[in-house]
XYZ file of C-alpha atoms in Angstrom:
716
model
C -36.536 -60.211 -80.290
C -37.318 -56.704 -79.124
C -39.271 -58.105 -76.167
C -36.322 -60.423 -75.328
C -33.838 -57.635 -75.579
C -35.940 -55.389 -73.395
C -36.139 -58.159 -70.706
C -32.283 -58.630 -70.791
C -31.768 -54.869 -70.435
C -34.196 -54.780 -67.494
C -32.334 -57.537 -65.717
C -28.978 -55.853 -66.311
C -30.399 -52.499 -65.130
C -31.434 -54.125 -61.873
C -28.389 -56.305 -61.410
C -25.637 -53.710 -62.093
C -26.387 -51.538 -59.093
C -26.387 -54.629 -56.864
C -23.035 -55.709 -58.377
C -21.460 -52.185 -57.917
C -22.912 -51.981 -54.439
C -21.240 -55.282 -53.532
C -17.931 -53.895 -54.966
C -18.350 -50.719 -53.015
C -19.065 -52.714 -49.873
C -15.983 -54.810 -50.446
C -13.934 -51.701 -50.854
C -15.249 -50.365 -47.524
C -13.559 -53.214 -45.664
C -10.836 -51.705 -43.461
C -7.287 -52.271 -44.710
C -5.379 -50.323 -42.037
C -5.820 -49.801 -38.280
C -4.471 -46.702 -36.453
C -3.581 -47.085 -32.788
C -2.650 -43.789 -31.164
C -0.231 -43.960 -28.263
C -0.006 -40.312 -27.417
C -1.704 -36.972 -28.075
C 0.231 -34.123 -26.512
C -1.177 -31.840 -25.283
C -4.702 -33.233 -24.731
C -6.073 -29.695 -24.302
C -4.738 -26.614 -26.165
C -3.985 -23.546 -23.988
C -2.517 -20.151 -24.687
C 0.927 -21.519 -23.799
C 0.827 -24.536 -26.121
C 3.657 -24.422 -28.734
C 3.170 -27.689 -30.653
C 0.857 -30.712 -31.059
C 2.364 -34.136 -31.259
C 0.564 -37.351 -32.366
C 2.334 -40.776 -32.082
C 1.109 -44.327 -32.670
C 1.230 -47.224 -35.127
C -0.423 -48.069 -38.397
C -1.060 -51.728 -39.034
C -1.972 -53.495 -42.304
C -5.075 -55.594 -41.378
C -5.965 -56.343 -45.016
C -4.993 -59.202 -47.274
C -2.642 -57.382 -49.720
C 0.502 -55.179 -49.512
C -0.057 -51.401 -49.225
C 2.551 -48.933 -50.459
C 3.128 -45.111 -50.429
C 1.810 -44.744 -46.856
C 1.504 -41.189 -45.638
C -0.212 -39.315 -42.877
C -1.434 -35.819 -42.109
C -3.594 -33.927 -39.603
C -6.802 -32.152 -40.499
C -8.400 -29.511 -38.325
C -12.152 -28.721 -38.701
C -14.166 -25.722 -37.870
C -15.276 -25.008 -34.240
C -18.176 -27.224 -33.173
C -21.269 -25.509 -32.004
C -23.952 -28.132 -31.483
C -24.561 -31.577 -30.075
C -25.357 -32.828 -33.556
C -21.889 -31.713 -34.791
C -20.247 -33.339 -31.813
C -22.149 -36.618 -32.487
C -21.192 -36.524 -36.226
C -17.471 -36.362 -35.277
C -17.807 -39.115 -32.721
C -19.464 -41.235 -35.506
C -16.586 -40.565 -37.821
C -18.442 -38.240 -40.022
C -16.839 -35.825 -42.490
C -16.277 -32.170 -41.622
C -15.163 -29.015 -43.322
C -11.356 -28.450 -43.053
C -10.119 -25.337 -41.349
C -6.442 -26.245 -41.687
C -4.365 -29.225 -42.812
C -0.736 -30.307 -42.565
C 1.306 -31.651 -45.482
C 1.353 -35.422 -45.951
C 4.328 -37.073 -44.250
C 5.630 -40.459 -45.473
C 5.630 -43.258 -42.891
C 8.689 -45.404 -42.175
C 8.569 -47.875 -43.802
C 6.204 -46.446 -46.462
C 5.023 -49.901 -47.599
C 3.517 -52.642 -45.472
C 2.916 -56.415 -46.129
C -0.296 -57.798 -44.595
C -0.011 -57.992 -40.791
C 2.930 -55.580 -40.540
C 3.104 -52.220 -38.755
C 4.779 -48.813 -39.078
C 5.381 -46.070 -36.651
C 3.363 -42.798 -36.752
C 4.960 -39.624 -35.475
C 3.769 -36.126 -36.237
C 4.628 -32.835 -34.587
C 2.848 -29.681 -35.732
C 3.965 -26.203 -34.500
C 1.238 -24.017 -32.983
C 1.220 -20.219 -32.620
C 0.409 -17.117 -34.653
C 2.855 -18.023 -37.449
C 1.611 -21.559 -37.928
C -0.802 -22.569 -40.623
C -2.440 -24.989 -38.125
C -4.227 -22.373 -36.142
C -7.198 -22.344 -33.705
C -9.129 -19.113 -34.156
C -10.704 -18.919 -30.690
C -11.481 -21.116 -27.601
C -13.911 -23.948 -28.302
C -13.997 -27.654 -29.195
C -12.511 -28.551 -32.645
C -12.520 -31.784 -34.655
C -9.172 -33.233 -35.350
C -8.624 -36.034 -37.953
C -5.601 -38.265 -38.210
C -5.728 -39.218 -41.892
C -3.636 -42.122 -43.301
C -3.414 -42.574 -47.087
C -1.892 -45.416 -49.114
C -2.013 -47.358 -52.322
C -3.108 -51.020 -52.037
C -1.791 -53.565 -54.502
C -4.029 -53.628 -57.557
C -5.578 -50.246 -56.480
C -5.049 -46.548 -56.438
C -4.200 -44.005 -53.742
C -6.951 -43.452 -51.295
C -7.697 -42.805 -47.618
C -7.351 -46.126 -45.839
C -7.760 -45.212 -42.187
C -8.691 -42.229 -40.075
C -9.218 -41.401 -36.406
C -11.517 -38.630 -35.421
C -10.891 -36.786 -32.138
C -12.317 -33.887 -30.194
C -9.744 -31.220 -29.310
C -10.635 -28.754 -26.484
C -9.014 -25.395 -26.867
C -9.083 -23.343 -23.637
C -6.919 -20.606 -25.057
C -5.490 -19.665 -28.505
C -1.733 -20.347 -28.617
C 0.215 -17.099 -28.403
C -2.690 -15.060 -27.233
C -3.701 -13.956 -23.748
C -5.830 -16.372 -21.661
C -9.562 -15.701 -21.667
C -11.721 -15.331 -18.615
C -13.975 -18.209 -17.467
C -17.699 -18.076 -16.811
C -18.424 -16.932 -13.239
C -20.681 -19.941 -12.550
C -19.180 -23.127 -14.064
C -21.237 -26.293 -13.864
C -20.758 -28.627 -10.923
C -19.014 -31.831 -11.961
C -18.863 -35.312 -10.360
C -17.128 -38.229 -11.858
C -18.195 -41.970 -11.486
C -15.250 -44.370 -11.636
C -16.484 -47.886 -12.540
C -14.807 -50.872 -10.844
C -16.777 -53.734 -12.420
C -16.432 -57.096 -14.195
C -15.922 -57.042 -17.902
C -17.832 -60.358 -18.160
C -19.186 -63.204 -15.999
C -16.269 -65.302 -14.678
C -17.822 -67.524 -12.045
C -18.794 -71.027 -13.007
C -19.772 -72.213 -9.571
C -19.368 -71.143 -5.957
C -21.251 -73.656 -3.753
C -21.690 -73.199 -0.062
C -18.550 -74.489 1.601
C -17.130 -75.564 -1.761
C -14.368 -74.225 -3.980
C -14.803 -71.119 -6.219
C -14.512 -72.167 -9.858
C -13.886 -69.692 -12.608
C -14.228 -70.158 -16.400
C -10.715 -68.979 -17.191
C -7.835 -66.796 -15.950
C -8.976 -63.578 -17.636
C -9.965 -62.005 -14.298
C -6.495 -62.834 -12.838
C -4.995 -61.013 -15.844
C -7.098 -57.889 -15.225
C -6.072 -57.928 -11.556
C -2.345 -58.245 -12.327
C -0.052 -55.185 -12.714
C -0.980 -53.366 -15.874
C -4.366 -55.242 -16.204
C -7.592 -53.393 -16.722
C -8.800 -53.453 -13.096
C -5.308 -52.794 -11.706
C -5.024 -49.696 -13.939
C -8.417 -48.309 -12.819
C -7.358 -48.608 -9.155
C -3.867 -47.389 -9.703
C -5.022 -44.251 -11.635
C -7.566 -43.383 -8.976
C -4.881 -43.776 -6.242
C -2.491 -41.510 -8.123
C -5.227 -38.907 -8.451
C -5.468 -38.714 -4.663
C -2.684 -36.072 -4.785
C -5.160 -33.646 -6.383
C -7.805 -32.937 -3.794
C -10.227 -31.521 -6.294
C -10.063 -34.603 -8.504
C -10.207 -36.923 -5.422
C -13.266 -35.170 -3.927
C -15.187 -35.249 -7.223
C -14.535 -38.959 -7.823
C -17.012 -41.560 -6.645
C -16.212 -45.244 -7.033
C -18.969 -47.372 -8.585
C -18.329 -50.916 -7.466
C -19.765 -54.259 -8.621
C -20.321 -56.400 -5.448
C -20.000 -59.551 -7.522
C -16.499 -58.504 -8.564
C -15.410 -57.856 -4.921
C -16.944 -61.194 -3.721
C -15.219 -63.059 -6.605
C -11.839 -61.531 -5.933
C -12.214 -62.238 -2.193
C -12.930 -65.821 -3.085
C -9.865 -65.947 -5.410
C -7.655 -64.576 -2.619
C -8.601 -67.613 -0.518
C -7.824 -70.051 -3.266
C -9.790 -71.001 -6.391
C -9.805 -73.318 -9.335
C -10.261 -72.950 -13.085
C -12.532 -75.127 -15.183
C -10.710 -76.851 -18.086
C -11.618 -79.612 -20.524
C -9.636 -82.113 -18.389
C -11.210 -80.995 -15.163
C -10.604 -78.157 -12.682
C -7.031 -76.966 -12.053
C -5.634 -74.691 -9.392
C -5.912 -70.930 -10.185
C -2.767 -68.911 -10.540
C -4.029 -65.490 -9.542
C -4.215 -65.857 -5.790
C -1.467 -63.306 -5.077
C -2.731 -60.895 -7.729
C -6.272 -61.077 -6.080
C -4.877 -60.399 -2.605
C -2.717 -57.470 -3.723
C -5.494 -55.891 -5.785
C -8.045 -56.338 -2.976
C -5.626 -54.645 -0.557
C -5.168 -51.676 -3.058
C -8.907 -51.353 -3.444
C -9.490 -51.308 0.310
C -6.915 -48.525 0.681
C -8.491 -46.539 -2.222
C -12.118 -46.668 -0.791
C -11.211 -45.665 2.707
C -13.144 -42.468 3.468
C -14.294 -42.149 -0.175
C -17.630 -41.938 -1.903
C -18.819 -45.350 -3.097
C -22.072 -46.376 -4.898
C -23.132 -49.851 -5.790
C -23.779 -51.428 -9.107
C -26.355 -54.195 -9.376
C -24.773 -57.562 -8.586
C -22.901 -58.789 -11.752
C -24.209 -55.647 -13.463
C -27.488 -57.438 -13.993
C -30.209 -56.211 -16.288
C -32.815 -55.308 -13.617
C -35.661 -55.129 -16.130
C -34.964 -58.767 -17.054
C -35.144 -59.796 -13.381
C -38.682 -58.395 -13.131
C -39.675 -60.741 -16.008
C -38.564 -63.847 -14.066
C -41.659 -65.474 -12.485
C -43.461 -62.262 -13.286
C -46.774 -63.700 -12.146
C -45.534 -64.080 -8.620
C -45.271 -60.516 -7.229
C -44.482 -61.822 -3.806
C -41.200 -63.455 -4.793
C -38.706 -60.601 -4.765
C -35.655 -62.685 -3.749
C -33.826 -62.139 -7.048
C -34.306 -58.392 -7.084
C -33.393 -58.193 -3.420
C -30.107 -60.085 -4.032
C -29.286 -58.021 -7.091
C -29.728 -54.804 -5.134
C -28.228 -55.972 -1.819
C -24.569 -55.447 -2.774
C -24.034 -52.663 -0.237
C -23.727 -55.259 2.563
C -21.101 -57.146 0.564
C -19.029 -54.113 -0.108
C -19.254 -53.069 3.521
C -18.294 -56.559 4.792
C -15.344 -56.988 2.401
C -14.032 -53.450 1.953
C -15.028 -51.861 5.282
C -16.848 -48.933 3.622
C -20.556 -48.074 3.700
C -21.786 -47.204 0.135
C -24.067 -44.164 -0.369
C -27.449 -45.175 1.118
C -30.090 -46.025 -1.457
C -28.004 -44.869 -4.435
C -27.894 -47.189 -7.436
C -26.199 -47.043 -10.878
C -28.174 -49.693 -12.824
C -27.092 -50.997 -16.205
C -29.448 -50.802 -19.147
C -32.704 -48.974 -19.444
C -35.493 -49.302 -16.844
C -39.162 -49.759 -17.586
C -41.848 -48.482 -15.273
C -42.352 -51.901 -13.636
C -38.619 -52.093 -12.782
C -38.582 -48.523 -11.402
C -41.501 -49.520 -9.098
C -39.646 -52.737 -8.027
C -36.324 -51.019 -7.217
C -38.261 -48.362 -5.209
C -39.910 -51.062 -3.113
C -36.398 -52.629 -2.555
C -35.161 -49.461 -0.852
C -33.503 -47.509 -3.723
C -33.978 -43.836 -3.291
C -31.780 -42.345 -6.068
C -31.064 -43.766 -9.507
C -28.072 -42.601 -11.577
C -29.325 -42.980 -15.132
C -28.780 -41.946 -18.743
C -30.229 -38.538 -19.386
C -31.550 -39.818 -22.756
C -33.753 -42.209 -20.831
C -35.674 -39.433 -18.984
C -38.538 -37.513 -20.570
C -39.243 -34.046 -19.251
C -41.052 -30.967 -20.488
C -38.076 -28.808 -19.569
C -34.295 -29.326 -20.341
C -32.611 -31.381 -17.724
C -30.315 -29.233 -15.679
C -29.893 -31.471 -12.666
C -31.697 -34.112 -10.614
C -35.460 -34.780 -11.086
C -38.206 -36.600 -9.352
C -39.543 -39.627 -11.285
C -43.289 -39.170 -11.770
C -45.525 -41.503 -9.762
C -42.679 -42.620 -7.442
C -40.621 -41.545 -4.572
C -37.426 -41.965 -6.510
C -35.019 -39.250 -7.560
C -33.113 -39.623 -10.912
C -29.692 -37.975 -11.298
C -29.051 -37.782 -15.076
C -25.770 -39.051 -16.473
C -24.751 -36.829 -19.385
C -25.425 -38.928 -22.530
C -23.108 -36.893 -24.781
C -20.131 -37.278 -22.501
C -20.879 -40.959 -21.878
C -20.962 -41.763 -25.632
C -17.761 -39.698 -26.183
C -15.928 -41.742 -23.421
C -16.985 -44.975 -25.158
C -14.956 -46.423 -28.044
C -11.794 -45.331 -29.949
C -10.183 -42.173 -28.560
C -12.480 -42.455 -25.531
C -10.607 -40.311 -23.041
C -9.656 -37.633 -25.464
C -13.186 -37.426 -26.876
C -14.473 -37.434 -23.300
C -12.413 -34.374 -22.436
C -13.766 -32.622 -25.532
C -17.359 -33.388 -24.656
C -16.888 -32.212 -21.038
C -15.369 -28.986 -22.221
C -18.277 -28.524 -24.705
C -20.859 -29.144 -22.002
C -19.050 -26.668 -19.713
C -19.633 -23.884 -22.201
C -16.564 -23.954 -24.274
C -18.040 -23.139 -27.634
C -21.226 -21.466 -28.769
C -23.962 -23.643 -27.194
C -27.555 -22.936 -27.843
C -30.187 -23.032 -25.015
C -30.399 -26.322 -23.294
C -26.936 -27.486 -24.221
C -25.181 -26.170 -21.146
C -25.636 -27.923 -17.847
C -25.750 -26.650 -14.227
C -24.694 -30.150 -13.092
C -22.526 -32.685 -14.900
C -22.553 -36.288 -13.816
C -19.786 -37.929 -15.838
C -19.833 -41.706 -16.238
C -17.483 -43.717 -18.371
C -18.529 -47.169 -19.759
C -19.055 -49.609 -17.032
C -16.464 -52.020 -18.535
C -13.933 -49.147 -19.311
C -10.584 -50.341 -20.602
C -8.131 -47.588 -21.528
C -4.476 -48.068 -20.735
C -3.125 -47.138 -17.350
C -1.223 -44.123 -18.684
C -4.368 -42.967 -20.540
C -6.457 -43.153 -17.315
C -3.902 -41.231 -15.420
C -3.687 -38.529 -18.072
C -7.477 -38.279 -18.181
C -7.714 -37.589 -14.414
C -4.834 -35.125 -14.583
C -6.606 -33.290 -17.244
C -9.817 -33.190 -15.152
C -7.646 -31.610 -12.501
C -6.570 -28.900 -15.056
C -10.190 -28.259 -15.919
C -11.022 -27.752 -12.214
C -7.936 -25.464 -11.770
C -8.889 -23.393 -14.812
C -12.429 -22.920 -13.566
C -13.972 -24.624 -16.590
C -15.952 -26.906 -14.210
C -16.395 -27.010 -10.405
C -15.240 -29.999 -8.459
C -18.240 -31.323 -6.629
C -18.635 -34.499 -4.460
C -21.476 -36.744 -5.635
C -23.278 -36.538 -2.255
C -23.468 -32.715 -2.652
C -24.871 -33.135 -6.157
C -27.504 -35.571 -4.854
C -28.279 -33.256 -1.941
C -29.587 -30.523 -4.155
C -33.323 -30.168 -4.606
C -34.841 -31.742 -7.780
C -35.042 -29.328 -10.603
C -38.233 -30.776 -11.913
C -39.973 -34.081 -12.761
C -39.491 -36.706 -15.522
C -40.717 -40.096 -16.566
C -38.693 -43.030 -17.665
C -38.420 -43.711 -21.419
C -38.249 -47.344 -22.383
C -38.423 -47.542 -26.190
C -38.448 -50.400 -28.695
C -34.722 -50.055 -29.054
C -34.311 -50.831 -25.341
C -36.522 -53.883 -25.770
C -34.455 -55.297 -28.503
C -31.238 -54.744 -26.595
C -32.592 -56.179 -23.352
C -32.126 -59.816 -22.076
C -34.202 -62.060 -24.335
C -37.508 -63.726 -23.392
C -36.035 -67.142 -24.010
C -33.406 -66.397 -21.310
C -35.957 -65.187 -18.762
C -38.133 -68.180 -19.438
C -35.279 -70.518 -18.572
C -34.450 -68.449 -15.573
C -38.031 -68.733 -14.417
C -38.042 -72.489 -14.667
C -34.796 -72.763 -12.750
C -35.988 -70.342 -10.118
C -39.190 -72.393 -9.716
C -37.256 -75.512 -9.179
C -34.978 -73.773 -6.683
C -37.969 -72.572 -4.765
C -39.396 -76.069 -4.666
C -36.101 -77.369 -3.383
C -35.613 -74.786 -0.679
C -39.175 -75.286 0.602
C -38.323 -78.851 1.406
C -35.211 -77.920 3.520
C -35.207 -77.507 7.289
C -32.542 -76.007 9.522
C -30.574 -78.662 11.377
C -30.251 -77.986 15.141
C -26.573 -78.878 15.198
C -25.396 -77.401 11.826
C -27.329 -74.152 12.162
C -27.228 -73.518 8.392
C -30.007 -71.450 6.894
C -31.623 -73.269 3.856
C -31.537 -69.973 2.039
C -27.716 -70.006 2.136
C -27.631 -73.467 0.551
C -29.659 -72.307 -2.502
C -28.079 -68.798 -2.678
C -25.360 -69.847 -5.211
C -28.210 -70.776 -7.630
C -29.938 -67.390 -7.040
C -26.684 -65.574 -7.651
C -26.024 -67.633 -10.716
C -29.445 -66.652 -12.031
C -28.667 -62.946 -11.457
C -25.351 -63.443 -13.336
C -27.349 -64.945 -16.170
C -29.077 -61.504 -16.504
C -25.674 -59.656 -16.689
C -25.566 -57.035 -19.396
C -22.242 -58.644 -20.547
C -24.238 -61.725 -21.751
C -26.312 -59.855 -24.338
C -26.486 -61.787 -27.584
C -25.562 -65.169 -26.056
C -28.046 -68.067 -26.345
C -30.274 -69.007 -23.395
C -28.604 -72.445 -22.754
C -25.169 -70.726 -22.358
C -26.449 -67.905 -20.225
C -28.321 -70.148 -17.704
C -25.905 -73.098 -17.823
C -24.098 -72.217 -14.599
C -27.341 -71.698 -12.713
C -28.611 -75.061 -13.968
C -25.378 -76.679 -12.999
C -25.396 -75.234 -9.505
C -29.008 -76.466 -8.989
C -28.182 -79.977 -10.179
C -25.136 -80.072 -7.792
C -27.284 -79.216 -4.779
C -30.119 -81.645 -5.401
C -27.700 -84.300 -6.467
C -26.647 -84.343 -2.777
C -29.904 -86.101 -1.825
C -30.213 -89.422 -3.454
C -31.090 -93.129 -3.181
C -28.117 -95.424 -3.209
C -28.184 -98.117 -5.823
C -27.866 -101.589 -4.242
C -24.666 -103.356 -5.123
C -26.351 -106.708 -5.602
C -29.721 -108.136 -6.534
C -32.321 -107.912 -3.798
C -34.135 -111.274 -3.037
C -37.586 -110.711 -1.715
C -38.126 -113.079 1.171
C -41.783 -113.439 0.391
C -44.280 -112.008 -2.103
C -45.138 -109.132 0.183
C -41.609 -108.308 1.497
C -40.847 -104.515 1.882
C -38.233 -103.066 -0.462
C -35.348 -101.540 1.560
C -34.123 -98.051 0.333
C -31.067 -96.266 1.750
C -31.447 -92.451 1.264
C -28.479 -90.219 1.842
C -28.275 -86.410 2.246
C -24.977 -84.575 1.776
C -26.361 -81.149 2.454
C -25.934 -79.305 5.763
C -29.771 -78.968 6.130
C -32.451 -81.476 6.592
C -34.522 -82.406 3.491
C -38.068 -83.674 3.355
C -38.289 -86.393 0.647
C -40.905 -88.499 -1.039
C -39.943 -91.821 -2.549
C -41.451 -92.796 -5.876
C -41.357 -96.102 -7.838
C -40.986 -95.926 -11.647
C -40.864 -98.553 -14.343
C -42.209 -100.967 -11.738
C -43.810 -103.631 -13.915
C -43.984 -106.771 -11.754
C -44.115 -104.822 -8.527
C -46.650 -102.567 -6.984
C -46.865 -100.494 -3.808
C -49.414 -101.821 -1.330
C -49.878 -98.470 0.469
C -48.802 -94.836 0.217
C -45.123 -94.232 1.111
C -44.799 -91.745 3.850
C -42.568 -88.686 3.534
C -39.299 -88.811 5.427
C -36.958 -86.177 6.660
C -33.365 -87.041 5.912
C -31.136 -85.364 8.482
C -28.228 -82.973 7.514
C -25.183 -84.977 6.268
C -26.997 -88.091 7.292
C -28.961 -90.983 5.862
C -32.109 -93.021 6.602
C -33.330 -96.446 5.753
C -36.835 -96.626 4.458
C -38.867 -99.765 3.823
C -41.089 -99.415 0.914
C -44.286 -101.576 1.254
C -44.534 -103.437 -2.063
C -45.819 -106.731 -3.454
C -44.483 -108.853 -6.232
C -46.922 -109.427 -9.008
C -44.977 -112.273 -10.408
C -42.176 -114.650 -9.611
C -38.776 -114.259 -11.264
C -36.170 -111.547 -11.840
C -37.099 -107.983 -12.690
C -36.099 -104.386 -11.962
C -37.627 -101.188 -10.647
C -36.441 -97.481 -10.553
C -36.592 -95.761 -7.253
C -36.442 -91.883 -7.273
C -36.816 -89.032 -4.797
C -38.748 -85.781 -4.980
C -39.577 -83.034 -2.565
C -43.196 -83.106 -1.173
C -44.191 -80.700 -3.999
C -42.687 -82.975 -6.736
C -39.367 -81.286 -7.315
C -36.851 -83.812 -8.530
C -33.995 -84.840 -6.199
C -30.787 -86.694 -7.087
C -30.805 -89.362 -9.789
C -32.968 -92.469 -10.156
C -31.523 -95.726 -8.703
C -32.235 -99.017 -10.427
C -32.965 -101.954 -8.147
C -32.555 -105.441 -9.455
C -34.994 -107.816 -7.749
C -35.717 -111.502 -7.587
C -38.871 -113.211 -6.182
C -39.952 -116.865 -5.857
C -43.299 -116.204 -4.272
C -46.390 -114.191 -5.017
C -47.803 -111.729 -2.602
C -50.803 -112.655 -0.384
C -53.207 -110.493 -2.340
C -51.977 -111.903 -5.638
C -52.440 -115.423 -4.340
C -55.978 -114.610 -3.168
C -56.736 -113.148 -6.508
C -55.357 -116.181 -8.133
C -57.246 -118.633 -5.957
C -60.493 -116.626 -6.440
C -59.947 -116.648 -10.235
C -59.218 -120.388 -10.149
C -62.379 -120.989 -8.080
C -64.439 -118.978 -10.515
C -62.958 -120.876 -13.427
C -63.670 -124.197 -11.640
C -67.268 -123.171 -10.991
C -67.774 -122.129 -14.522
C -66.226 -125.374 -15.839
C -68.370 -127.517 -13.427
C -71.494 -125.767 -14.573
C -70.603 -126.390 -18.178
C -69.880 -130.093 -17.503
C -73.121 -130.364 -15.593
C -75.129 -128.891 -18.499
C -73.419 -131.217 -20.923
C -74.243 -134.323 -18.802
C -77.849 -133.185 -18.462
C -78.254 -132.637 -22.203
C -76.750 -136.099 -22.923
C -79.142 -137.803 -20.487
C -82.158 -136.130 -22.060
C -80.986 -137.308 -25.463
C -80.699 -140.908 -24.338
C -84.178 -140.969 -22.749
C -85.725 -139.761 -26.008
C -84.119 -142.580 -27.927
C -85.288 -145.518 -25.560
C -88.917 -144.470 -25.204
C -91.256 -146.918 -27.458
C -93.361 -145.185 -30.136
C -97.106 -145.969 -30.506
C -97.991 -146.158 -34.113
C -101.380 -145.975 -35.733
C -101.239 -149.714 -36.764
C -100.696 -150.653 -33.220
C -103.619 -148.697 -32.106
C -105.838 -150.361 -34.634
């Protein structure tokens, strides 16, 4: 019994922590969501008199919540990157000051319901909510409540960074004599892959109307362009701004402006965003005129993944060249020449990719400072060891602050911190700041406008110095660095199953294009015919696909390839073909719907009862034309049978679909008859020989029976 009791206690001892852990985990599920609409002011100065926070609180749980209240909590001045990172991650901090809890109206919410949040806190020497000196402070919007069947607790909180340029009520402080140079990248990029297909000379087909929504007034892309156009009134902001544009987005919107269709379960339907596309493209053209522009990889492709496609063939650089060739697209469609050889790639780069983009003509890479390893702190641009490339580091701290909830406010706080606003240790200040929001940035239009206005205030206050990106890139490298591609980057990169399927499709595309010839009248380059497949493969490597399965990612590229080679096919006869003789040729009608000539080889499959008598020669099917080809065959038997006729390129790449020919024959072929006669003759010879031997044996037997015997008696 003692042993049994000990065993039971041991099981309970092990099980209880797991049980309580599960309960705790269940309690950590969010019950409320706080959406902030306004924080005014975004930056505290010596003339600030109050701080106002407005927004909404929504019950996202499964039970009513009562006694809802909110307060603001101010933490102590932040003095290190680690402290900034902890606030961005939602970590706890020591309170410097707090306000009283204020009840929300209504103070109880059913599941799915919302309540307004509105707090105004006075600032100044008489206020309890005081900032002691300039710096960057953590600010927490803390919402408490009591869930049904529970007790009062904190149910939601939003952590923000609050830059303080001057203490309210006190005299302004002087700024450093040498503020860091600052340039700001402004991403104009796709949020995801929208193109389903875009064949040469055919209609553009999108997966849905999400892109049209982003281009419409108030949409994500419309807001980005509108905010940048509004900022043109401030010359310092305008000169420091450099537009980072995805050429795939521009090409897609240009296609939409000329009419497009949307794929649905019932077939494609006409797209509704033609006018929105035209208007947005016009606004973008006006914005980029005379401005700094840099290119993103086509479709924001993971360049490291592209180097893994057909990695054994170092001579095939078509995918990488297409992914990095977006400058020509931007120039043709927007009328502006992007910065020569400057690239802002997505994702981390390994050494093989760095080498590949250098060979493709890239001279300067704008990259995450955390992906550069150097013996000295990064204070500006560096040379990448072993290459002719220059790397301009994007500040990682600011980039992470601009990403996620409270992005623009936290970004302002991180910029102020980097500019020296608050007790930095060595290596935390920067001589150059390259500020880059997330590539698929989606704050509201007013939030974007406010962010740029506040950047203008930073420039005016001398906190940072407005610097055009070309000037930043024109400065001599401050040292050398190597690229850092760690296991975390490997796990986040495009998967090997995706690149394997991309390699297979790329191989088939190469086999198809090698069989194409330019037609003298059409004058269409074969490379232009297969270009949609290549671009679809690049889109398959888009960073927006991460986490999707390989079939989904490569499905559009596979569909484009099948659509192209499906244009070259053998037509199936509408009726049974009667062979006039046993050795009659089989007529095949081959059509080519492509604007280029195609070299084809005809192959017979499932051809029991029929055999080719000689090799079928290759034929060139003219562009948008057809040829008749007589296939030398011989019937092996009389009667009705079928055979499949298929087409391939000379190297064996499949074309079109197989065509089944129904045949009938009343005669054997000449060779078959000869073989039959020969076999019959041999059979006759063998049969005659056997008959002859039987007759001979029979005669011998009769002779033995009629010959008289001489006995001993007779002899006597």
